[in-house]
Tab-separated table of C-alpha atoms and ligand atoms in Angstrom:
chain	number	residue	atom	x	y	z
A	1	UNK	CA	26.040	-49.183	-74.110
A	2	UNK	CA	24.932	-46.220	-75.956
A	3	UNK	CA	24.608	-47.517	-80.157
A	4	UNK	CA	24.244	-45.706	-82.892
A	5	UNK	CA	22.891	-47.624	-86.066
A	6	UNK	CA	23.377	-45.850	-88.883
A	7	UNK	CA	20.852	-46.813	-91.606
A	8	UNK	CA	17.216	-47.752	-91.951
A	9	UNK	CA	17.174	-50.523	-94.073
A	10	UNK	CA	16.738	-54.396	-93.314
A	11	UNK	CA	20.274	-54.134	-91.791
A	12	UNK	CA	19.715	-51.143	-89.503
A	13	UNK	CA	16.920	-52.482	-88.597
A	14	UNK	CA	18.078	-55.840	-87.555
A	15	UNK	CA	20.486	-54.525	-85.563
A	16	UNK	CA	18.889	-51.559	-83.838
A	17	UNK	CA	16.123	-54.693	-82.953
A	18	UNK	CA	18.630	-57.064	-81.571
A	19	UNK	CA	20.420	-54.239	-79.459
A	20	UNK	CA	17.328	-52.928	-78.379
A	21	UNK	CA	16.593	-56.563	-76.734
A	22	UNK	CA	19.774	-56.928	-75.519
A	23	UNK	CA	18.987	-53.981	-73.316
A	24	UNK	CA	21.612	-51.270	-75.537
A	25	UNK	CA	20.337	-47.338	-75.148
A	26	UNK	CA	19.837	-47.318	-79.427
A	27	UNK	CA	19.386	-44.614	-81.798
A	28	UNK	CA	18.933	-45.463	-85.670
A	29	UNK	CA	20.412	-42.506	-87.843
A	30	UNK	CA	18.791	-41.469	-91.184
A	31	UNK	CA	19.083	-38.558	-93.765
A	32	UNK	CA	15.681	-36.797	-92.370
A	33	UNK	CA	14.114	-38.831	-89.509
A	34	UNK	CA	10.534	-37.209	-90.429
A	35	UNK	CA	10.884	-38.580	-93.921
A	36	UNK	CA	12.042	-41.640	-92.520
A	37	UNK	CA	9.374	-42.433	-89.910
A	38	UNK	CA	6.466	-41.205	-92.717
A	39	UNK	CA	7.609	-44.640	-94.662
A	40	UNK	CA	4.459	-47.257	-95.077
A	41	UNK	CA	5.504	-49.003	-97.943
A	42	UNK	CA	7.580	-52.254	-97.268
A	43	UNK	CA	10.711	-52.290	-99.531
A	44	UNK	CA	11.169	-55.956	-101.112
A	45	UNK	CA	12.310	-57.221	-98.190
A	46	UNK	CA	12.169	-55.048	-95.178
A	47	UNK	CA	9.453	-53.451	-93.564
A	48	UNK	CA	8.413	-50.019	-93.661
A	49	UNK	CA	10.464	-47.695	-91.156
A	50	UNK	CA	7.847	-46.190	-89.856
A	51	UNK	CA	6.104	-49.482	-89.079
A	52	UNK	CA	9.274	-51.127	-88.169
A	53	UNK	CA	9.882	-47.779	-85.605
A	54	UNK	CA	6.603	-48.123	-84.097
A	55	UNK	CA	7.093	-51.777	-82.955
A	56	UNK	CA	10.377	-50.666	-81.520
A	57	UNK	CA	9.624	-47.656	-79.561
A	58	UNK	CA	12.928	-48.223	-77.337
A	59	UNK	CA	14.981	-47.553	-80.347
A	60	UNK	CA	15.322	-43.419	-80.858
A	61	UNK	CA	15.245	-42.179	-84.444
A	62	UNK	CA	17.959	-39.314	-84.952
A	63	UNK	CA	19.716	-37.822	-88.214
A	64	UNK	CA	23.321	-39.798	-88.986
A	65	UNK	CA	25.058	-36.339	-87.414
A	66	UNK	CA	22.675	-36.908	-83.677
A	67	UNK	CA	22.773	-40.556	-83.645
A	68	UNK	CA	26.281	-40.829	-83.681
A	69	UNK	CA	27.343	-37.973	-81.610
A	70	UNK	CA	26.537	-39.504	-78.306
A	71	UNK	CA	27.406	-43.066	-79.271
A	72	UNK	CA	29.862	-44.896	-77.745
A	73	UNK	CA	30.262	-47.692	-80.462
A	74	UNK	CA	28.807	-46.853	-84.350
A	75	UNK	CA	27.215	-50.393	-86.685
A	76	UNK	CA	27.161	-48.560	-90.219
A	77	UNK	CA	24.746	-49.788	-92.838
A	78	UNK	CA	24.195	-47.785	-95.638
A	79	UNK	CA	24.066	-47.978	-99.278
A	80	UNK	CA	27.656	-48.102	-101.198
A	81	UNK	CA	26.314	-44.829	-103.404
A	82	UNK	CA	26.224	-43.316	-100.662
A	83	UNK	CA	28.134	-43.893	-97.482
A	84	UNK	CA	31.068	-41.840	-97.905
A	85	UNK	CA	29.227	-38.732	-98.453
A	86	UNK	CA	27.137	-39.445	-95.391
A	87	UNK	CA	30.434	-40.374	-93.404
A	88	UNK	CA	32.356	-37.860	-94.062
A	89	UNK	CA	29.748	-34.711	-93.519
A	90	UNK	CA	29.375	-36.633	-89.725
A	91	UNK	CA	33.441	-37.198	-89.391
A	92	UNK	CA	33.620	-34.969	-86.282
A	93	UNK	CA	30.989	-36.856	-84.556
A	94	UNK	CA	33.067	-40.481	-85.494
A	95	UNK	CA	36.439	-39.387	-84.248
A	96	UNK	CA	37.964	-41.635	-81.596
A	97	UNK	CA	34.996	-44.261	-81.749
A	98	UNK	CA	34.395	-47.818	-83.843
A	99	UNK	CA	32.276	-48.056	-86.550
A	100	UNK	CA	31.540	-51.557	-87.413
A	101	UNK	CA	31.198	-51.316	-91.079
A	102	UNK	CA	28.607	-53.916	-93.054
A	103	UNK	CA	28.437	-51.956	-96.488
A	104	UNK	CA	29.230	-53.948	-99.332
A	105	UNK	CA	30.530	-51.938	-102.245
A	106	UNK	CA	27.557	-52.964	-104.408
A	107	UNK	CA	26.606	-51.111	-108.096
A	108	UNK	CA	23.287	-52.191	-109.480
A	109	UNK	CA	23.408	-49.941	-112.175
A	110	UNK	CA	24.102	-52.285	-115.277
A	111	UNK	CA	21.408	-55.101	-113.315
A	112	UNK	CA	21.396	-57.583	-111.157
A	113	UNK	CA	23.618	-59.523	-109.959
A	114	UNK	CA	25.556	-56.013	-109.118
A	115	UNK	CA	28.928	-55.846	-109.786
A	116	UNK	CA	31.911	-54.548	-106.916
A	117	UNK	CA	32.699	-50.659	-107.177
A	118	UNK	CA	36.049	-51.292	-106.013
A	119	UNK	CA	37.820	-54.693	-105.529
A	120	UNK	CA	41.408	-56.578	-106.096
A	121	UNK	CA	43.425	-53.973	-104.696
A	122	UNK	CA	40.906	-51.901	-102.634
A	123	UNK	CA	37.700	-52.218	-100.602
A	124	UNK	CA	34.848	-49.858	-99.383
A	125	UNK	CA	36.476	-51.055	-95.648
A	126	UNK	CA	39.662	-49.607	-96.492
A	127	UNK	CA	37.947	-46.571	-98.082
A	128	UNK	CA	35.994	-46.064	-94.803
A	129	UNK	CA	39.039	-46.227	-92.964
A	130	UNK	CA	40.857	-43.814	-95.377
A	131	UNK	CA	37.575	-41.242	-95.101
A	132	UNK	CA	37.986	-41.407	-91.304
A	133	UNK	CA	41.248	-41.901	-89.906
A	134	UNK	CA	40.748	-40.854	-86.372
A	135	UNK	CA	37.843	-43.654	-86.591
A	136	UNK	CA	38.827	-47.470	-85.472
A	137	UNK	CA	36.542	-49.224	-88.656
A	138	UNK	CA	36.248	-52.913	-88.296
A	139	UNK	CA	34.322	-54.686	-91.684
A	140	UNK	CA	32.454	-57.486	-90.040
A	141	UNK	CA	29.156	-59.027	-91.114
A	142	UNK	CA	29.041	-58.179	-94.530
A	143	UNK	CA	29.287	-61.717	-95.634
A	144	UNK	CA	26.076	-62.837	-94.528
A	145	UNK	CA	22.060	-61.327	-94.922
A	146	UNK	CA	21.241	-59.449	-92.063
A	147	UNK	CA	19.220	-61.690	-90.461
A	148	UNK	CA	22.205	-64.243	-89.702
A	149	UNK	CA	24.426	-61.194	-88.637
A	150	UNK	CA	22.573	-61.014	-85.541
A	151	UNK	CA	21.228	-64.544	-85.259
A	152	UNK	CA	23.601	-67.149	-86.497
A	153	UNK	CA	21.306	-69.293	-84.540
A	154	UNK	CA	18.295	-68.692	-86.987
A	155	UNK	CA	20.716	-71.854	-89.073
A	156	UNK	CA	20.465	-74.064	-86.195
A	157	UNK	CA	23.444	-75.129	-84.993
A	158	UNK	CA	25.254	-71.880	-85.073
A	159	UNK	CA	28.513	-73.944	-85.988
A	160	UNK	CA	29.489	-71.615	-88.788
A	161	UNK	CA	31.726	-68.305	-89.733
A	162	UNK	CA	31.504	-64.555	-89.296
A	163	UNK	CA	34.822	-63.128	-90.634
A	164	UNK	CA	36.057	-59.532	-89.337
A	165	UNK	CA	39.000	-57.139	-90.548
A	166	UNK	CA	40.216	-54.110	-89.254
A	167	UNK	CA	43.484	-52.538	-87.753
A	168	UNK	CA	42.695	-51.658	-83.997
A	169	UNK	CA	42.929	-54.495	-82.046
A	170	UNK	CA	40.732	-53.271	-78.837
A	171	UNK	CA	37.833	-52.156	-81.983
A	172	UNK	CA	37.745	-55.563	-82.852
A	173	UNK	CA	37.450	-57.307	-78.894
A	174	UNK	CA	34.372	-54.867	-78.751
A	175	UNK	CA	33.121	-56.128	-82.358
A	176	UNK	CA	33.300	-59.491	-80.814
A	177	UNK	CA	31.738	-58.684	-77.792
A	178	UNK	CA	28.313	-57.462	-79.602
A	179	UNK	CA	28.530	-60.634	-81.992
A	180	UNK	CA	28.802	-63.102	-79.309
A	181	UNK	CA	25.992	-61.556	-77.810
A	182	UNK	CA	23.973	-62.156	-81.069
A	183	UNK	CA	25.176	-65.436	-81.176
A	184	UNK	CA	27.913	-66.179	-82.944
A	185	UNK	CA	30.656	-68.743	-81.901
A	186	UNK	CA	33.205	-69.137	-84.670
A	187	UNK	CA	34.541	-65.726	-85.764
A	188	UNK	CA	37.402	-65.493	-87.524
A	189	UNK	CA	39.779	-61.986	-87.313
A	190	UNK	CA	41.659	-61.933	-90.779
A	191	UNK	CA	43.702	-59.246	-90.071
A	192	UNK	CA	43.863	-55.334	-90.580
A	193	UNK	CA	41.797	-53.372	-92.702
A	194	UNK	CA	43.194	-54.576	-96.138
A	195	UNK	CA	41.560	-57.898	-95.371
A	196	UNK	CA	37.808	-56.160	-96.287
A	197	UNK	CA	39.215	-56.679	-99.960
A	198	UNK	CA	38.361	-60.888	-99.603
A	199	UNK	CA	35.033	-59.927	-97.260
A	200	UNK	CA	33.617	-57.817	-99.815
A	201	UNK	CA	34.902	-60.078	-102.765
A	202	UNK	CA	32.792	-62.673	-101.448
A	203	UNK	CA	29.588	-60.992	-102.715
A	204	UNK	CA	30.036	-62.566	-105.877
A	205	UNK	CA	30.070	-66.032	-104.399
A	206	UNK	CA	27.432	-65.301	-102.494
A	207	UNK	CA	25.154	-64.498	-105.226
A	208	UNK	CA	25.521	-67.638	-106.748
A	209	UNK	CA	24.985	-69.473	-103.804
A	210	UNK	CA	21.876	-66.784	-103.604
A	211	UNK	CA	20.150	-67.938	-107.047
A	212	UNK	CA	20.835	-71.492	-107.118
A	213	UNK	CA	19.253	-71.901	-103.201
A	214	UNK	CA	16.329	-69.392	-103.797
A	215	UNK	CA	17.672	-68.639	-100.278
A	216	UNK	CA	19.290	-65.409	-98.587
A	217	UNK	CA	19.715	-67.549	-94.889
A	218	UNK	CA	22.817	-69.499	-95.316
A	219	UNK	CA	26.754	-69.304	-94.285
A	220	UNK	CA	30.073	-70.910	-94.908
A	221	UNK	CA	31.696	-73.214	-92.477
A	222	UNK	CA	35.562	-73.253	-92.123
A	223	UNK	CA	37.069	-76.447	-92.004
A	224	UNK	CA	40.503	-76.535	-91.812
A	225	UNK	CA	43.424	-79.312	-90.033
A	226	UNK	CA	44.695	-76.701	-87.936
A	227	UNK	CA	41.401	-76.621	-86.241
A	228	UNK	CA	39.858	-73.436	-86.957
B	1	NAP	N1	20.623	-56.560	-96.890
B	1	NAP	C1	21.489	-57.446	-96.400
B	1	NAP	O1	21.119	-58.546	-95.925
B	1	NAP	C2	22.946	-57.095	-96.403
B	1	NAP	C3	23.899	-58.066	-96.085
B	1	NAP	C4	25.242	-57.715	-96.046
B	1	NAP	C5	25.618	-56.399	-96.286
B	1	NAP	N2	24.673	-55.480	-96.614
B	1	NAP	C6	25.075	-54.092	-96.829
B	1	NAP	O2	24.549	-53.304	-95.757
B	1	NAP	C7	24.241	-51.981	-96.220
B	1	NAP	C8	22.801	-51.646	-95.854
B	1	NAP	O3	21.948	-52.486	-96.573
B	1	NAP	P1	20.364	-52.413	-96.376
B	1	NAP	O4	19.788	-53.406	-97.309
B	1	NAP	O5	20.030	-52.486	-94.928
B	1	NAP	O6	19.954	-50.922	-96.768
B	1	NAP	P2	20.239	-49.981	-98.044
B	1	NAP	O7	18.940	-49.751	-98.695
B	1	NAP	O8	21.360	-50.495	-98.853
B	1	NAP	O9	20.716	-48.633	-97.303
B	1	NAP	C9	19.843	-47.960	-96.474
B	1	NAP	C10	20.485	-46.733	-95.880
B	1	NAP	O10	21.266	-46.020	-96.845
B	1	NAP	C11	20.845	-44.652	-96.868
B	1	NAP	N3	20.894	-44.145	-98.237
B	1	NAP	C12	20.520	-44.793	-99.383
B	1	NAP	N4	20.708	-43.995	-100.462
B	1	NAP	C13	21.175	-42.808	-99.989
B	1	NAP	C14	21.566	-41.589	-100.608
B	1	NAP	N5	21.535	-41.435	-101.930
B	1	NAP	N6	22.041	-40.600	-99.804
B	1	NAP	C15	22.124	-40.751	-98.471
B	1	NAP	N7	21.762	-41.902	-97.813
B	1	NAP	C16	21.301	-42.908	-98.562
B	1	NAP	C17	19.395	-44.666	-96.406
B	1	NAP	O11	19.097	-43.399	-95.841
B	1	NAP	P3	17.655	-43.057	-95.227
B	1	NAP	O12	17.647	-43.669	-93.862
B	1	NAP	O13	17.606	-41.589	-95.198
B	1	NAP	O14	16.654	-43.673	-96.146
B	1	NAP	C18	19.412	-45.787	-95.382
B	1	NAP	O15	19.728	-45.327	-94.089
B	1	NAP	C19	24.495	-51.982	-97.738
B	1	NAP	O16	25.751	-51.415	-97.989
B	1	NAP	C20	24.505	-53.472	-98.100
B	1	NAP	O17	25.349	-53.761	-99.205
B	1	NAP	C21	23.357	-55.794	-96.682
């Protein structure tokens, strides 16, 4: 299948990686692919784009508008500060397709641990969907660091939960389809897009979990008596 992954950071690039060897035709989307592929420095943990592109020279480099115009299915990861912007200048080239989106709606202005832009009564999913309404946007994967998106294996057993959300049913069977493939066994569809309000408010958790592990590779388990 043809992929666009929209984003070059450790979550692009685990995903453009794990397509790629799953034998997807992938393009990773950027702002300015020359900037992009003239990176060196590692970031604090991922590596340098250009490095990372030269190891995967399967995966095409393309600006956000390219990548996605040919794609048949659309994994966004970008920055919260900045996704709608970049979403909505590329709308025309997102109409009719899904965009899996990972983005948590994260504001490190006032420090770390960030705080949510928008929460409660609203999520960057439902934003997404909002921007892009001819666009069927499933949240899924957000919960976890991007190496466990796309290989819940990397735990061992596997025997834990990706959670998804989103409002076209056929969107989400193809969101399945790709996260099987990485791996995952238990996923659990919470319902339409209003449901990316309890994904994303799980950062918070998850940053506590975060500091008191020292750890970024962990997940939650559901157990439940009706046998989730
Ligand atoms: N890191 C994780 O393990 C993890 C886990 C769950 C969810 N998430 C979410 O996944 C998303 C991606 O995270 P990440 O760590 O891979 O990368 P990131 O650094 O949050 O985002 C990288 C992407 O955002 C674009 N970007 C950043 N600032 C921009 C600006 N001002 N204008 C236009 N584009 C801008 C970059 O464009 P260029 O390509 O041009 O540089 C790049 O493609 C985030 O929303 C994050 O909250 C991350």
């Amino acid at each position: 299948m043809k992929i666009a992954v929209l984003g070059t950071g450790m979550v692009g690039q685990a995903h453009a990686a794990k397509l790629s060897e799953l034998k997807h035709d992938v393009t990773v989307g950027t702002n300015d692919v020359d900037k992009a592929l003239a990176r060196t420095e590692p970031g604090r943990m991922t590596e340098a784009f250009g490095v990372w592109a030269k190891q995967h020279p399967a995966v095409k480099v393309a600006t956000f508008a390219e990548a996605a115009k040919d794609a048949q299915l659309v994994i966004e990861a970008i920055s919260a500060d900045a996704v709608i912007d970049v979403l909505s200048a590329i709308k025309d080239q997102l109409d009719g397709k899904v965009l899996v989106d990972i983005t948590n709606p994260l504001d490190f202005s006032q420090g770390t641990p960030p705080r949510l832009t928008v929460s409660n009564d609203d999520s960057m999913g439902e934003t997404v969907q909002r921007t892009l309404p001819q666009t069927k946007v499933v949240k899924a994967f957000n919960t976890v660091n991007a190496r466990i998106q796309v290989d819940p294996k990397s735990l061992g057993s596997g025997d834990h939960h990706l959670f998804m959300a989103g409002n076209d049913q056929a969107a989400k069977d193809e969101t399945v389809k790709i996260a099987k493939a990485y791996g995952w066994q238990n996923i659990l569809d919470l319902g339409d897009i209003k449901s990316a309000r309890g994904l994303e408010m799980v950062f918070p958790l998850w940053a506590e979990i975060y500091a008191k592990l020292g750890s970024a590779v962990f997940n939650y388990k559901i157990v439940s008596q009706e046998g989730i």
